Amino acid sequence: MQKNTVQIVLDIPLFKVFDYSWDEIVLGCKPSEGMLVQVEFGKSIQVGVVVDLPNLNKVAPQEDAAKTWETKPVIAVAPIPAIDQGVMRLAKFASKYYLKPLGEVLLSTIPVSWKKPEKWDLLIKRIEKNKSKKKATVVLEQDSANEYVLNPEQQIAVQTLIELSNKKTFETVLLKGVTGSGKTAVYLKWIEKVLEEAGSQCLLLVPEINLTPQLEEELKNKFPNKKISVLHSNVASGKRAQDWLSAHLGEADLIVGTRLSIMASIPNLKAIVVDEEHDASYKQQEGVRYSARDLAIWRASDLKIPVVLASATPSCETWQKALENKITTLTLTNRARSGAIDPQIILIDTKEAKRRGQLDADGISADVRKIIQETLDAKLQSLIFINRRGYAPVLTCGACDWKSSCPHCSSFMVLHKKNTATQKNKLHCHHSRMMTWIPKKCPDCGNQDISTLGNGTQKVEDNIEKAFPAARVLRVDTDATRKKGSAQELFNQIHDGQVDIIVGTQMLSKGHDFDLVDTVVVLDADKSLYSQDFRAGERLFAQLIQVAGRSGRSAHASKARILIQTEMPEHPLYQALKNKNIDEYLTEIAQSRQQANLPPYASQALLIAEGRYAKDVIAALNEVREIALTNGAWPGGVEIYDAVPRAMAKVAGKERAQLLIESTGRQSMQKALEQLLDIVEEKKKKSRTIRYTIERDPSSY
């Protein structure tokens, strides 16, 4: 009997493809690369993807008949077209570059419902139901009153983007503009023009899930006759499956999502936008540790389409390319909305304030309290930014050196106050997720005088409520927005003027137009300047630019002041903020990286190991290093350093260490990492006590 053999990848941590037989009569179709199929693997049923057709339309030789007969058959084919070939190429590139099995790369991008064959029948019925609805398309008129009028700078930027699209070639474009300069309006106008071509699709990447509902509503108003698919991890599984399918079938015109959407199957993709391209959340921190921004650029290059990277503070990687004229740069220098004003940045020296007795026990200066009161009197809003949730980051004993350390991590347990009368205060570890009751006395010495160190959003909220008892205070952080839709409810309260003072984390720092926010206060920013991470200063600068941009965005704001409390007001970062020397400071960061031979002027990777005992993890990594350097094939120009503990050396009971690999070239780095992967795979065959991960272009150490 004639049988075809196909090769299939599965969502398992093995660098292998598996042969299965394909019976066209049973399955009702010929095989095609990218098909989603149901197969038996071991004793379980799995969903895989066809990646090769080595024996298509070839009769198996007689001597191989027994072998062919033993090959397990494909059980069923998903009732959808094969995955877009552009995504197949992207997945193969990501698999090679990030050194992860192709099956893990491909299957991790597909919604859970489509990886459960038992749900296919239900999904088929929904598809058929949608197909049977052949209603006439109702053309809605766009409300001209809501049509945004572009200023000359924006018009030039839009026209440039349209011209690049018309060329139908790859181009990376940096859309750089001060916060409030209308970058969103520019790329939405460009997307609108691209979608005028029948069948075209566009992809818009955003960094944060909480931005998506607000943006989705804006897009529905902007594109009333276009189908919009939303893809992120908080979308209900059924809706996500349908939205993914709409994109996959070419029915969705605009696909909006977080980093996972870069791998969505979009067959007619004509434009990509990466909003806030500098944001660290575009880097996946587990599983396939890819950078969605970098994959967006690769995908645009592969498809020969433009990709726009939008940011007020571009990442050093993007800024370097702009400095070297390797990418097109479009700049917006003025705030776009009528009446919007450029905020004044005021640095408050907390050391000096403390010396003069103007810093209260809660760490808030007299100047801050005065300006918040002025803002209240003007019936405008103040936003207090502190990027640490909970009540206090550490509990400590005044009689001995005890601190609230997590028994499972190299971190402290954070005090979280109760939210209701029936709850109790607890200690939380934000890494292992362990929770425990607060001890009534010191576990080491028995002292009952246990105090808190530092401030979190809950403590700041309490302090502000005491200092301004008549004010309506609202806290916005991940603890306050756990319920579905709760974040949008809080944002609506701010927009509607139901709040006087907002206390929050980075959730508030980007993507929101708060018309009534006139004063922004930044607390406890200095801690980032002491970080061992060489990117810490760059990230703090971007974060402060973003949070400062929440003030003065409309004509309602009268003074637009940004108050930054710091012990180091003369630090170059704060001076650049105060004097609005954004480009100069970004260039200074790039130059310092070049002098130190750090990314983007060098390529880095980590080999991370986790295990029960620190000494075993360190020894295992050093053994890998020794083998790599003595096998005679280690590429020149690649440095591999001794094993060291990670910055967070212990997480959830696992000790962690790493090898740092540096190279002046990406090709030599690729060869080195492939060698390390081979060594690690051999070690796995002998022992599974150590877990290894290779991370390309790490964002944290």
XYZ file of C-alpha atoms in Angstrom:
701
model
C 0.000 0.000 0.000
C 1.351 3.447 -0.922
C 2.081 5.599 2.132
C 3.588 9.031 2.540
C 5.881 9.914 5.418
C 5.779 13.330 7.045
C 8.002 14.820 9.711
C 6.321 16.428 12.694
C 7.506 18.488 15.647
C 5.874 18.371 19.068
C 5.832 20.679 22.081
C 8.535 18.746 23.924
C 12.113 19.703 24.907
C 13.763 17.516 22.266
C 15.683 18.704 19.212
C 14.059 16.065 17.023
C 11.483 15.648 14.303
C 9.333 12.524 14.284
C 8.254 10.440 11.295
C 4.569 9.639 10.924
C 2.692 8.022 8.066
C 0.077 10.004 6.165
C -2.929 8.228 4.674
C -4.643 10.594 2.249
C -7.804 8.481 2.121
C -8.237 8.403 5.895
C -7.280 12.034 6.442
C -9.030 13.346 3.356
C -6.226 15.602 2.168
C -2.622 15.744 1.080
C -0.003 16.788 3.642
C 1.341 20.312 3.672
C 4.022 22.020 5.731
C 2.490 23.947 8.614
C -0.544 21.692 9.118
C -1.699 21.200 12.687
C -2.220 17.482 13.322
C -3.183 14.991 16.023
C -0.754 12.144 16.652
C 0.031 9.464 19.187
C 3.342 10.013 20.980
C 4.257 7.276 23.402
C 1.057 6.581 25.286
C -0.323 10.103 24.983
C -2.181 12.047 22.310
C -0.374 15.179 21.185
C -0.843 17.970 18.697
C 2.081 18.639 16.376
C 2.995 20.620 13.278
C 4.104 19.178 9.959
C 7.531 20.630 9.131
C 8.788 18.441 6.278
C 7.517 16.082 3.576
C 10.551 13.903 2.812
C 8.729 11.092 1.004
C 5.740 12.872 -0.463
C 4.269 11.025 -3.465
C 6.977 8.362 -3.295
C 6.153 4.663 -2.995
C 8.018 3.135 -0.063
C 10.689 0.626 -1.255
C 9.851 -3.038 -0.680
C 12.756 -3.566 1.732
C 11.489 -0.712 3.901
C 7.919 -1.972 4.021
C 8.201 -3.290 7.586
C 9.734 -0.018 8.798
C 7.030 1.982 7.014
C 4.338 -0.198 8.545
C 5.725 0.440 12.056
C 5.543 4.202 11.624
C 2.579 5.545 13.568
C -0.113 7.228 11.492
C -1.331 10.790 11.760
C -4.716 10.477 13.471
C -6.423 13.690 12.369
C -5.838 17.084 10.808
C -7.064 20.320 12.414
C -9.913 21.883 10.377
C -7.879 24.977 9.524
C -5.389 25.910 6.810
C -1.686 25.308 7.313
C 0.197 27.861 9.405
C 1.417 30.851 7.416
C 4.754 30.096 5.746
C 6.136 33.386 6.991
C 5.580 32.167 10.557
C 7.182 28.824 9.708
C 10.310 30.634 8.524
C 10.239 32.894 11.595
C 9.902 29.894 13.927
C 12.816 28.096 12.253
C 14.969 31.199 12.637
C 13.936 31.621 16.305
C 14.628 27.952 16.978
C 18.151 28.243 15.613
C 18.955 31.668 17.067
C 17.549 31.053 20.553
C 18.617 27.375 20.531
C 15.220 25.928 21.398
C 13.450 22.957 19.778
C 11.315 23.958 16.806
C 8.310 22.210 18.335
C 8.498 24.337 21.480
C 8.783 27.502 19.399
C 5.866 26.696 17.081
C 3.426 25.139 19.535
C 3.961 27.791 22.218
C 2.440 30.363 19.847
C -0.785 28.468 19.211
C -3.783 29.004 21.544
C -4.491 26.198 24.010
C -7.884 25.355 22.467
C -6.263 24.488 19.145
C -3.864 22.140 20.949
C -6.777 20.072 22.302
C -8.148 17.812 19.529
C -11.238 17.041 21.598
C -12.273 20.687 21.154
C -11.841 20.717 17.400
C -15.454 19.654 16.734
C -16.778 22.561 18.784
C -14.426 24.943 17.015
C -15.528 23.515 13.647
C -19.166 24.249 14.492
C -18.295 27.811 15.403
C -16.376 28.244 12.160
C -19.232 26.865 10.085
C -21.707 29.024 11.970
C -19.653 32.111 11.213
C -19.343 31.119 7.552
C -23.105 30.635 7.237
C -23.727 34.202 8.361
C -23.487 36.038 5.088
C -24.929 39.318 6.160
C -24.384 42.472 4.191
C -21.541 44.562 5.534
C -22.809 47.676 7.260
C -20.540 50.616 6.478
C -20.322 52.868 9.502
C -19.532 56.509 9.162
C -16.603 57.722 11.189
C -17.441 60.532 13.573
C -15.699 63.545 12.059
C -15.749 65.275 15.453
C -13.394 62.596 16.781
C -11.085 62.761 13.766
C -7.641 63.778 14.958
C -6.020 66.662 13.064
C -2.327 66.053 12.505
C 0.179 68.845 12.918
C 2.870 69.449 10.248
C 5.448 67.200 11.966
C 2.974 64.352 12.157
C 1.873 64.823 8.552
C 5.480 64.578 7.341
C 6.001 61.397 9.385
C 2.822 59.787 8.023
C 3.702 60.693 4.436
C 7.180 59.193 4.848
C 5.713 55.946 6.165
C 3.212 55.765 3.313
C 5.994 56.233 0.773
C 7.973 53.409 2.389
C 4.926 51.114 2.229
C 4.418 51.920 -1.450
C 7.985 50.785 -2.179
C 7.095 47.325 -0.785
C 10.553 46.871 0.688
C 11.900 46.239 4.183
C 12.696 49.296 6.249
C 13.182 49.777 9.996
C 11.835 53.154 11.114
C 12.377 54.748 14.508
C 9.414 56.974 15.356
C 10.832 59.080 18.166
C 8.922 61.814 19.935
C 8.474 63.375 23.344
C 5.643 61.929 25.402
C 2.374 63.379 24.163
C 3.768 64.243 20.726
C 1.212 62.062 18.932
C 3.254 59.005 17.929
C 0.134 56.850 18.246
C -1.805 59.135 15.908
C 0.999 58.883 13.337
C 1.215 55.113 13.194
C -2.575 54.670 13.318
C -2.927 57.009 10.324
C -0.290 54.951 8.533
C -2.072 51.693 9.418
C -5.320 53.194 8.128
C -3.646 53.863 4.774
C -2.106 50.375 4.596
C -5.478 48.742 5.278
C -7.039 50.528 2.313
C -5.495 47.811 0.145
C -7.938 44.883 0.124
C -6.810 41.869 2.135
C -3.996 43.671 3.939
C -3.256 42.947 7.593
C -1.271 44.922 10.179
C 0.288 43.928 13.501
C 0.529 46.297 16.470
C 2.642 45.171 19.439
C 2.156 46.794 22.853
C 4.241 46.098 25.972
C 1.609 45.826 28.695
C -1.628 43.867 28.968
C -3.314 46.663 30.916
C -2.840 49.017 27.946
C -4.789 46.761 25.602
C -8.421 47.474 26.687
C -7.955 51.246 26.384
C -6.143 50.881 23.063
C -8.707 48.388 21.761
C -11.509 50.868 22.397
C -9.562 53.601 20.622
C -8.948 51.323 17.647
C -12.621 50.375 17.369
C -13.483 54.056 17.127
C -10.675 54.674 14.646
C -11.466 51.643 12.458
C -15.218 51.022 12.777
C -15.340 48.842 9.650
C -12.245 46.755 10.337
C -12.023 43.482 12.235
C -9.613 43.659 15.168
C -8.103 40.608 16.860
C -6.618 40.928 20.341
C -3.949 38.457 21.474
C -2.469 38.352 24.961
C -2.307 35.926 27.865
C -5.287 37.405 29.750
C -7.759 36.917 26.896
C -10.216 34.083 27.651
C -9.159 30.873 25.905
C -12.227 30.680 23.671
C -11.956 34.268 22.472
C -8.221 33.974 21.992
C -8.728 30.861 19.852
C -11.242 32.729 17.698
C -9.120 35.875 17.407
C -6.051 33.812 16.508
C -8.110 31.993 13.877
C -9.370 35.289 12.432
C -5.784 36.442 12.008
C -4.775 33.048 10.622
C -7.569 33.037 8.027
C -6.730 36.583 6.940
C -10.095 37.849 8.193
C -8.713 40.124 10.922
C -7.445 43.399 9.506
C -5.569 44.564 12.590
C -3.956 42.275 15.158
C -3.128 43.885 18.514
C -1.234 42.101 21.229
C 1.670 41.702 23.580
C 4.933 39.923 22.778
C 3.301 36.533 22.068
C 1.464 37.989 19.064
C 4.718 38.369 17.093
C 4.444 34.636 16.302
C 0.791 34.785 15.236
C -0.069 33.360 11.827
C -0.876 36.433 9.700
C -0.783 35.469 5.995
C -1.224 38.977 4.523
C 0.927 41.008 6.874
C 1.882 44.391 5.369
C 3.013 46.501 8.345
C 4.333 46.032 11.890
C 4.413 48.565 14.726
C 6.273 47.982 18.005
C 4.991 50.582 20.451
C 7.323 51.548 23.344
C 9.992 49.444 21.653
C 12.444 50.017 24.527
C 10.218 48.233 27.048
C 11.831 45.269 28.820
C 8.571 43.277 28.730
C 9.160 42.494 25.040
C 11.818 40.012 26.231
C 10.363 36.646 27.223
C 11.872 35.491 30.525
C 10.955 31.797 30.447
C 10.471 29.035 27.897
C 11.611 30.329 24.517
C 13.452 33.462 25.676
C 12.943 35.566 22.583
C 12.839 39.307 22.044
C 9.568 40.236 20.330
C 11.117 43.493 19.084
C 14.016 41.678 17.436
C 11.713 39.057 15.918
C 9.462 41.852 14.605
C 12.435 43.307 12.737
C 13.393 39.871 11.377
C 9.822 39.158 10.283
C 9.550 42.513 8.515
C 12.857 41.849 6.764
C 11.696 38.399 5.675
C 8.387 39.740 4.322
C 9.975 42.903 2.859
C 7.648 45.272 4.704
C 8.268 48.313 6.955
C 8.453 47.986 10.742
C 8.012 51.032 12.984
C 9.695 51.170 16.393
C 7.970 53.891 18.436
C 9.459 55.362 21.608
C 10.229 58.583 23.433
C 13.408 56.956 24.779
C 14.664 54.355 22.278
C 16.626 51.377 23.537
C 20.385 51.629 23.183
C 20.235 48.931 20.499
C 17.850 51.023 18.393
C 19.555 54.341 19.163
C 22.914 52.952 18.028
C 21.414 52.090 14.637
C 19.909 55.572 14.428
C 23.255 57.206 15.257
C 24.950 55.153 12.546
C 22.157 55.978 10.028
C 21.323 52.297 9.622
C 17.621 52.985 10.105
C 15.253 55.817 9.184
C 14.443 58.194 12.053
C 11.274 60.290 12.231
C 11.204 62.822 15.065
C 8.276 64.602 16.741
C 9.487 67.469 18.933
C 6.268 69.065 20.231
C 3.262 67.928 22.196
C 0.404 67.397 19.801
C -2.748 68.181 21.763
C -4.026 71.727 21.882
C -3.200 73.372 25.198
C -0.733 70.673 26.284
C 2.360 72.046 28.000
C 5.871 70.765 28.564
C 6.200 69.876 32.262
C 8.773 71.499 34.527
C 11.072 68.994 36.245
C 12.043 69.861 39.841
C 14.724 67.890 41.677
C 14.274 67.772 45.440
C 17.450 67.042 47.410
C 16.237 64.747 50.206
C 19.554 64.958 52.069
C 19.217 68.728 52.244
C 15.524 68.470 53.128
C 16.347 66.088 55.969
C 19.109 68.401 57.250
C 16.609 71.261 57.381
C 13.962 69.138 59.079
C 11.720 69.256 55.996
C 11.552 65.506 55.404
C 8.858 63.724 57.393
C 9.083 60.227 58.872
C 7.424 58.832 55.755
C 10.152 60.212 53.496
C 8.029 62.914 51.848
C 9.454 66.422 51.700
C 7.690 69.630 52.675
C 7.989 70.885 49.065
C 6.117 67.826 47.791
C 3.337 68.220 50.361
C 3.005 71.920 49.507
C 2.689 71.360 45.755
C 0.237 68.470 46.195
C -1.937 70.817 48.282
C -1.719 73.499 45.588
C -2.838 70.925 43.035
C -5.767 69.898 45.220
C -6.789 73.547 45.617
C -6.755 73.908 41.828
C -9.070 70.837 41.633
C -6.510 68.944 39.571
C -4.874 65.549 40.100
C -1.515 64.464 41.517
C 0.163 61.186 40.593
C 2.642 59.648 43.053
C 4.917 57.087 41.455
C 6.798 54.442 43.430
C 7.734 51.281 41.598
C 7.350 48.894 44.517
C 4.083 47.244 45.462
C 3.042 46.024 48.895
C 3.272 47.914 52.178
C 6.984 47.592 52.961
C 9.739 45.616 51.216
C 11.304 44.296 54.457
C 10.378 43.546 58.063
C 13.254 43.817 60.544
C 14.015 43.420 64.227
C 15.548 46.415 65.992
C 17.255 44.234 68.620
C 19.094 41.845 66.294
C 19.859 41.513 62.588
C 16.764 39.457 61.653
C 15.012 40.398 58.396
C 12.025 38.847 56.643
C 14.054 36.685 54.253
C 12.269 34.155 52.066
C 13.341 30.590 52.987
C 13.106 29.585 49.332
C 14.689 32.601 47.582
C 17.553 35.064 47.815
C 15.086 37.834 48.501
C 13.015 39.381 51.256
C 9.354 38.719 51.898
C 7.267 41.841 51.376
C 4.642 42.981 53.852
C 1.194 43.255 52.243
C -1.630 44.836 54.219
C -5.073 43.277 54.329
C -7.629 44.503 51.808
C -10.766 43.646 53.799
C -11.773 43.363 57.437
C -11.791 39.540 57.216
C -8.224 39.329 55.890
C -4.943 39.520 57.773
C -1.646 41.164 56.956
C 0.758 38.731 55.314
C 4.318 38.405 54.082
C 4.605 37.651 50.359
C 7.598 36.558 48.314
C 7.198 38.011 44.817
C 9.522 35.358 43.362
C 8.460 32.019 44.882
C 4.895 33.295 45.589
C 5.152 31.946 49.123
C 2.851 33.587 51.694
C 3.018 33.430 55.464
C 1.643 35.197 58.521
C 3.533 38.075 60.080
C 5.385 36.886 63.202
C 4.227 38.405 66.482
C 7.815 38.512 67.702
C 11.291 38.204 66.221
C 11.925 34.548 65.296
C 15.593 34.908 66.348
C 15.586 36.861 69.616
C 11.943 37.081 70.662
C 11.799 40.882 70.497
C 8.232 42.065 69.925
C 9.284 45.396 68.416
C 9.349 44.447 64.719
C 9.396 47.380 62.292
C 9.237 47.975 58.558
C 11.979 49.190 56.231
C 11.200 51.152 53.078
C 7.936 52.079 51.390
C 5.599 50.309 49.021
C 2.456 51.569 47.304
C 0.204 50.512 50.199
C 2.270 52.420 52.779
C 2.471 55.512 50.591
C -1.302 55.329 50.109
C -1.813 55.241 53.894
C 0.586 58.128 54.455
C -1.049 60.284 51.782
C -4.529 59.615 53.186
C -3.305 60.794 56.612
C -1.548 63.869 55.191
C -4.524 64.869 52.998
C -7.650 63.542 54.763
C -10.062 65.389 52.468
C -8.503 64.027 49.266
C -9.803 61.045 47.334
C -6.805 58.677 47.085
C -6.613 55.739 44.674
C -3.929 53.051 44.480
C -3.195 51.412 41.114
C -0.873 48.393 41.078
C -1.098 44.688 40.265
C -2.521 43.924 43.732
C -5.394 46.347 43.168
C -6.138 45.110 39.640
C -6.230 41.320 39.954
C -9.900 40.954 39.023
C -10.799 41.000 35.354
C -11.725 44.495 34.224
C -10.642 46.092 37.522
C -7.735 47.983 35.941
C -10.015 49.650 33.429
C -12.450 50.576 36.196
C -9.679 52.341 38.095
C -8.469 54.129 34.970
C -12.047 55.261 34.276
C -12.257 56.770 37.767
C -9.109 58.763 37.046
C -10.358 59.929 33.645
C -13.730 60.922 35.113
C -12.135 63.098 37.793
C -13.370 60.932 40.690
C -9.859 60.850 42.167
C -7.588 63.574 43.554
C -4.348 61.685 44.231
C -3.225 58.513 42.458
C -0.540 56.270 43.956
C 0.845 53.641 41.624
C 3.586 51.702 39.911
C 4.746 51.524 36.293
C 1.199 50.515 35.304
C 0.514 54.262 35.269
C 3.659 55.367 33.480
C 2.746 54.830 29.842
C -0.069 54.858 27.351
C -2.561 56.869 29.405
C -3.896 60.349 28.651
C -4.915 61.687 32.056
C -6.324 65.122 31.284
C -6.438 66.313 34.897
C -3.000 65.185 36.088
C -0.992 68.334 36.800
C 1.593 67.133 39.322
C 3.722 63.981 39.244
C 5.824 62.945 42.253
C 8.536 60.290 41.952
C 9.666 58.544 45.148
C 12.617 56.226 45.782
C 14.090 56.231 42.266
C 17.730 56.235 43.445
C 17.806 52.489 44.169
C 18.064 51.744 40.439
C 21.326 53.702 40.251
C 22.997 51.175 42.573
C 22.067 48.151 40.446
C 24.788 45.892 39.027
C 22.780 45.656 35.792
C 24.426 47.912 33.194
C 20.985 48.633 31.713
C 19.548 49.933 35.001
C 20.305 53.599 34.277
C 18.855 53.382 30.769
C 15.665 51.788 32.099
C 15.284 54.314 34.913
C 15.725 57.180 32.457
C 13.044 55.763 30.157
C 10.720 55.101 33.070
C 11.038 58.636 34.436
C 10.495 60.161 30.992
C 7.346 58.066 30.670
C 5.912 58.903 34.076
C 6.770 62.586 33.610
C 4.801 62.470 30.392
C 1.557 61.855 32.298
C 1.499 65.529 33.332
C 0.428 68.505 31.244
C -1.222 66.482 28.475
C -4.208 68.787 28.086
C -5.314 72.384 28.532
C -6.718 71.476 31.971
C -3.202 71.186 33.430
C -2.093 74.616 34.571
C 1.513 74.180 35.742
C 2.592 70.599 34.926
C 5.303 69.943 37.494
C 7.362 66.783 37.973
C 8.903 66.431 41.432
C 11.703 63.879 41.779
C 12.987 63.176 45.277
C 16.652 62.123 45.175
C 19.796 62.092 47.273
C 21.832 62.715 44.115
C 20.333 65.700 42.264
C 23.638 66.308 40.434
C 23.675 62.842 38.885
C 23.955 63.087 35.051
C 20.703 61.153 34.630
C 18.679 63.614 36.714
C 20.392 66.601 35.135
C 19.545 65.264 31.665
C 15.919 64.936 32.758
C 15.826 68.422 34.238
C 17.383 70.025 31.172
C 15.475 67.783 28.748
C 18.683 66.595 27.080
C 17.196 63.286 26.006
C 19.187 62.734 22.811
C 22.439 63.752 24.465
C 21.948 61.349 27.349
C 20.982 58.456 25.049
C 24.137 59.138 23.039
C 26.184 59.226 26.240
C 24.795 55.800 27.194
C 25.694 54.429 23.760
C 29.227 55.822 23.968
C 29.803 54.340 27.429
C 28.595 50.942 26.156
C 30.983 51.167 23.233
C 33.914 51.996 25.509
C 33.073 49.062 27.784
C 32.416 46.732 24.828
C 28.895 45.995 26.042
C 25.746 45.371 23.965
C 24.862 46.523 21.377
C 28.583 46.753 20.529
C 29.110 43.141 21.571
C 26.971 40.027 21.639
C 26.188 38.347 24.966
C 24.584 35.110 26.074
C 24.129 33.202 29.318
C 24.255 29.513 30.107
C 22.086 29.271 33.214
C 21.964 26.232 35.471
C 19.557 25.431 38.305
C 19.824 22.702 40.898
C 19.371 21.789 44.521
C 22.858 22.679 45.713
C 24.878 25.754 44.769
C 28.219 23.905 44.714
C 26.851 21.303 42.287
C 25.441 23.977 39.975
C 28.723 25.923 39.908
C 30.729 22.731 39.364
C 28.469 21.600 36.505
C 28.827 24.931 34.697
C 32.593 25.018 35.121
C 32.763 21.488 33.739
C 30.821 22.619 30.661
C 33.237 25.540 30.290
C 36.279 23.272 30.588
C 34.976 20.863 27.943
C 34.170 23.729 25.577
C 37.605 25.303 25.870
C 39.568 22.059 25.540
C 37.817 20.406 22.594
C 39.874 22.425 20.104
C 36.874 23.874 18.238
C 36.006 26.893 20.380
C 35.650 29.882 18.005
C 38.087 32.766 18.269
C 36.912 36.106 19.594
C 34.458 34.468 22.024
C 35.046 34.788 25.768
C 33.477 32.401 28.257
C 33.822 33.415 31.893
C 33.852 31.388 35.101
C 30.563 30.324 36.633
C 29.083 32.746 39.162
C 25.792 32.847 41.102
C 22.985 34.811 39.485
C 21.983 38.174 40.957
C 18.978 36.348 42.422
C 20.943 33.239 43.358
C 18.041 31.230 44.748
C 14.440 31.163 43.523
C 11.709 28.761 44.684
C 14.242 26.506 46.360
C 16.510 26.210 43.315
C 20.093 27.457 43.384
C 21.028 29.325 40.197
C 24.324 30.171 38.539
C 25.460 31.262 35.101
C 28.261 31.382 32.577
C 28.581 34.656 30.680
C 29.593 34.337 27.025
C 30.699 37.426 25.073
C 31.596 37.798 21.419
C 32.420 40.561 18.981
C 30.376 38.863 16.263
C 27.023 37.102 16.117
C 28.197 34.288 13.821
C 31.018 33.277 16.158
C 28.563 33.515 19.069
C 26.190 31.172 17.230
C 28.950 28.592 16.753
C 29.954 28.841 20.402
C 26.386 28.424 21.679
C 25.756 25.440 19.415
C 28.838 23.796 20.913
C 27.616 24.519 24.433
C 24.209 23.109 23.514
C 25.801 19.849 22.327
C 27.765 19.556 25.581
C 24.678 20.257 27.683
C 22.563 17.743 25.769
C 25.187 15.064 26.422
C 25.260 15.924 30.125
C 21.454 15.649 30.277
C 21.661 12.046 29.078
C 23.804 11.173 32.118
C 21.973 13.175 34.772
C 18.819 15.266 35.091
C 19.651 16.812 38.460
C 20.776 20.061 36.827
C 18.518 22.083 34.546
C 20.245 24.142 31.835
C 18.983 27.143 29.856
C 20.748 29.074 27.115
C 19.608 32.693 26.936
C 20.600 34.746 23.913
C 20.788 38.548 24.296
C 19.868 38.491 28.018
C 18.052 41.460 29.511
C 18.817 40.589 33.142
C 21.669 38.895 34.920
